[in-house]
PDB file of C-alpha atoms in Angstrom:
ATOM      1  CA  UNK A 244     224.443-101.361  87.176  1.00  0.00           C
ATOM      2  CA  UNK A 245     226.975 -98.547  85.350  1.00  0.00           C
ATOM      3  CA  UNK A 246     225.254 -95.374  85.641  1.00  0.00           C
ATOM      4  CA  UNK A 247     227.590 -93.285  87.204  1.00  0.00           C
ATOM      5  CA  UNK A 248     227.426 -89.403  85.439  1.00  0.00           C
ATOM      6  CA  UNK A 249     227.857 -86.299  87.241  1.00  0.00           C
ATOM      7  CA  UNK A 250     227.300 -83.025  85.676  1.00  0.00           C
ATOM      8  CA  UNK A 251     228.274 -79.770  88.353  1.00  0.00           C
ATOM      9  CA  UNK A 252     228.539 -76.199  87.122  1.00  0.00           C
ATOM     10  CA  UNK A 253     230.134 -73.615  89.326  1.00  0.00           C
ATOM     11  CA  UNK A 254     233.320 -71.716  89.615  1.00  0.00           C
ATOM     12  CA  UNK A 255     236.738 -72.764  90.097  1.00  0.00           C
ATOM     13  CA  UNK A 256     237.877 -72.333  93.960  1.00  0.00           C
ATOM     14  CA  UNK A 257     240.794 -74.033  94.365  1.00  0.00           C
ATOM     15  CA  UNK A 258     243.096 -75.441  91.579  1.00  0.00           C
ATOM     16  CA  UNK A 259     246.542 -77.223  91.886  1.00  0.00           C
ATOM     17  CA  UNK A 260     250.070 -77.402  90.206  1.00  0.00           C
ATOM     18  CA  UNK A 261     249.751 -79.385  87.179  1.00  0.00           C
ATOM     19  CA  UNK A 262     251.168 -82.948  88.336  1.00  0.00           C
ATOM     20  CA  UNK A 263     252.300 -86.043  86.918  1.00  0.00           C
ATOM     21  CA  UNK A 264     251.482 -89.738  87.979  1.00  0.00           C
ATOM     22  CA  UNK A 265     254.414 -92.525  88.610  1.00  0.00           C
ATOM     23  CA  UNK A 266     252.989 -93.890  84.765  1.00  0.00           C
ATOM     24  CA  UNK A 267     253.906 -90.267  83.275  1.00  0.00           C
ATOM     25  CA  UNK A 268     250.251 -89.234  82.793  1.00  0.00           C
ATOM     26  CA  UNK A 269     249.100 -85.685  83.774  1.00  0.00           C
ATOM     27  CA  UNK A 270     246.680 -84.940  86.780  1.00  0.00           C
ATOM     28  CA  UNK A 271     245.677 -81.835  88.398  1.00  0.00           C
ATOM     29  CA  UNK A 272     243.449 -81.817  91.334  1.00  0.00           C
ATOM     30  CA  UNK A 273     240.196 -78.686  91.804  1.00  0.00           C
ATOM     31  CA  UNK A 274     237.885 -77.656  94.255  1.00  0.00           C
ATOM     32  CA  UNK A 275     234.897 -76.292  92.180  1.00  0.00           C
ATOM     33  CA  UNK A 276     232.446 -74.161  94.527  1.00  0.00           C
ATOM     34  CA  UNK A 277     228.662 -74.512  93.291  1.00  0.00           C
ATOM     35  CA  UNK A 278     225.730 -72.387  94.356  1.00  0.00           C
ATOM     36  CA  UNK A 279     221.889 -72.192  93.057  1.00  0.00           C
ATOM     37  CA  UNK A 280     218.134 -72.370  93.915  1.00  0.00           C
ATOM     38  CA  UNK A 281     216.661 -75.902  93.309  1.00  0.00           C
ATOM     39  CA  UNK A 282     213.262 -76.862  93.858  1.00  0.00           C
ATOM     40  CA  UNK A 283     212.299 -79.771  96.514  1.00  0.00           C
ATOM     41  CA  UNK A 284     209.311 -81.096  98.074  1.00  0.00           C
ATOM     42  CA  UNK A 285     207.496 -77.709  96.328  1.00  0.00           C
ATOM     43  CA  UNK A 286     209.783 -75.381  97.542  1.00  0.00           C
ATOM     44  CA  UNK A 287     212.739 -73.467  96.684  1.00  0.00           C
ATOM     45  CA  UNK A 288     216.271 -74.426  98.447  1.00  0.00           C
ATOM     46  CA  UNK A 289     219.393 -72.762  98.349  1.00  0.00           C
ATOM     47  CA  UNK A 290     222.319 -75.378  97.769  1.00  0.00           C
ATOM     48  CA  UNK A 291     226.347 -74.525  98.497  1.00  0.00           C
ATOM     49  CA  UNK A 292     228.629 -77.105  98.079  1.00  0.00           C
ATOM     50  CA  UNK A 293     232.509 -78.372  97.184  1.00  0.00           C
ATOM     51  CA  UNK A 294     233.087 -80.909  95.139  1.00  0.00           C
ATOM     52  CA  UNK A 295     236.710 -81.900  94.827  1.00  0.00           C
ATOM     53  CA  UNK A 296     237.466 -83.217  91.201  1.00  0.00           C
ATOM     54  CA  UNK A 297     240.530 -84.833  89.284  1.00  0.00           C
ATOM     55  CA  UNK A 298     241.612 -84.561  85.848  1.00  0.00           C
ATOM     56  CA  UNK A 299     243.901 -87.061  84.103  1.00  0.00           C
ATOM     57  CA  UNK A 300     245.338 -86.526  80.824  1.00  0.00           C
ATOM     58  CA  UNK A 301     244.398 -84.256  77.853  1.00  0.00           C
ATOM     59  CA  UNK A 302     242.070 -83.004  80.313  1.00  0.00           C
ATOM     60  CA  UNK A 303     244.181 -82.557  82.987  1.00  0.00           C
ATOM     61  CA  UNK A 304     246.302 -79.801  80.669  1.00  0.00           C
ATOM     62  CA  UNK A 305     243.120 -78.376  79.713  1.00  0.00           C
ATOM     63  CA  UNK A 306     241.818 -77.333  83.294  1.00  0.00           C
ATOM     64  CA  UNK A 307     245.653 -76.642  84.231  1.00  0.00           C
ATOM     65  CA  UNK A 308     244.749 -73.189  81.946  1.00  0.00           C
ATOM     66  CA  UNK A 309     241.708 -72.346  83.893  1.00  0.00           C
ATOM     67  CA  UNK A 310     242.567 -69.505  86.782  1.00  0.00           C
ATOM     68  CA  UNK A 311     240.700 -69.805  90.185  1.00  0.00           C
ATOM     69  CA  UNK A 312     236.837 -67.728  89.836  1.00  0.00           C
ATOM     70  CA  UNK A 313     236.699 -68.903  86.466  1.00  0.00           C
ATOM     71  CA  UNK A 314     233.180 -70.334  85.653  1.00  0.00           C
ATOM     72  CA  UNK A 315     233.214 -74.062  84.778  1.00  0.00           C
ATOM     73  CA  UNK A 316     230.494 -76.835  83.453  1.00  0.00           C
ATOM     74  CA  UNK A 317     232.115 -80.092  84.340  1.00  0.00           C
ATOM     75  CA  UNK A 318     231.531 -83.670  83.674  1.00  0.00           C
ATOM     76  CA  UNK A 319     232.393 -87.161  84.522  1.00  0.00           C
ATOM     77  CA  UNK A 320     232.144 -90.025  86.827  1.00  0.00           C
ATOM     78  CA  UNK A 321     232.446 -90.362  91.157  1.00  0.00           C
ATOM     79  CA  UNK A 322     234.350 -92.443  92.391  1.00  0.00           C
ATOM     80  CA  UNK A 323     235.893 -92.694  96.133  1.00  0.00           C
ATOM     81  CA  UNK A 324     239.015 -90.770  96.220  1.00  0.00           C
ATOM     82  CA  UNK A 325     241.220 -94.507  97.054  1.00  0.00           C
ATOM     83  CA  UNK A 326     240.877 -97.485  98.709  1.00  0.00           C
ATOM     84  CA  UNK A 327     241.576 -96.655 102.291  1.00  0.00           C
ATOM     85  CA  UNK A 328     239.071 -93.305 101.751  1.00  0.00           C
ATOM     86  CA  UNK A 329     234.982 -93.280 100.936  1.00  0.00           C
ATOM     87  CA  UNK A 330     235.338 -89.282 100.261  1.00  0.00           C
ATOM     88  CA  UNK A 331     233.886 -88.821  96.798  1.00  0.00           C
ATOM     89  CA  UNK A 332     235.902 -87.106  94.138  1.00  0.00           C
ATOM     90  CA  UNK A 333     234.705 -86.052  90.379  1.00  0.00           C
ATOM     91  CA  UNK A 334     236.558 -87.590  88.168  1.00  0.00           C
ATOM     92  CA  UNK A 335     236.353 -84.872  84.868  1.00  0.00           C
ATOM     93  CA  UNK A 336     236.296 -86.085  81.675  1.00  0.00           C
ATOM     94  CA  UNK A 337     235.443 -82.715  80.160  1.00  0.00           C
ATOM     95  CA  UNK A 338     235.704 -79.305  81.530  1.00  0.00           C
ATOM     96  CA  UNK A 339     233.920 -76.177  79.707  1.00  0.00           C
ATOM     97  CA  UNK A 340     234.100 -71.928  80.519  1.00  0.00           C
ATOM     98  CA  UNK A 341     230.659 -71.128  81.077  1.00  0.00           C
TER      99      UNK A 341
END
């Protein structure tokens, strides 16, 4: 099984010092805060969450521009944050303003 996409739009809450790993490649940790209405078991629900996400890379310098409240569509893959931890972190592959 590969299927492993995850899509979250929301705003920026929390976003780090552009970084650089032991290899020389750029990363940049972000909290993005989400919030809607979704509909479940025929009835509305409001959802909050966190997600924490990681960019690497081009894309790492690209979200190192966006400013904390900025509105964000992001997109990539989950995968636990290392080996000793099961948190979940997004790993972006692209980042867009909304």
């Amino acid at each position: 099984m590969s299927c492993n996409r995850f899509v979250i739009c929301g705003h920026i809450a929390a976003r780090d010092e552009l970084r650089y790993t032991p290899a020389g490649l750029e990363r940049l940790e972000l909290k993005i805060q989400h919030s809607s209405t979704q509909q479940q078991a025929a009835s509305q629900r409001q959802v909050q969450c966190e997600i924490t996400a990681l960019a690497l890379g081009e894309t790492a310098r690209q979200a190192a521009t966006l400013q904390v409240g900025q509105k964000v569509k992001a997109g990539g893959f989950i995968a636990q944050r290392s080996l000793r931890s099961t948190q979940l972190v997004l790993h972006i592959e692209n980042i867009i303003l909304e």
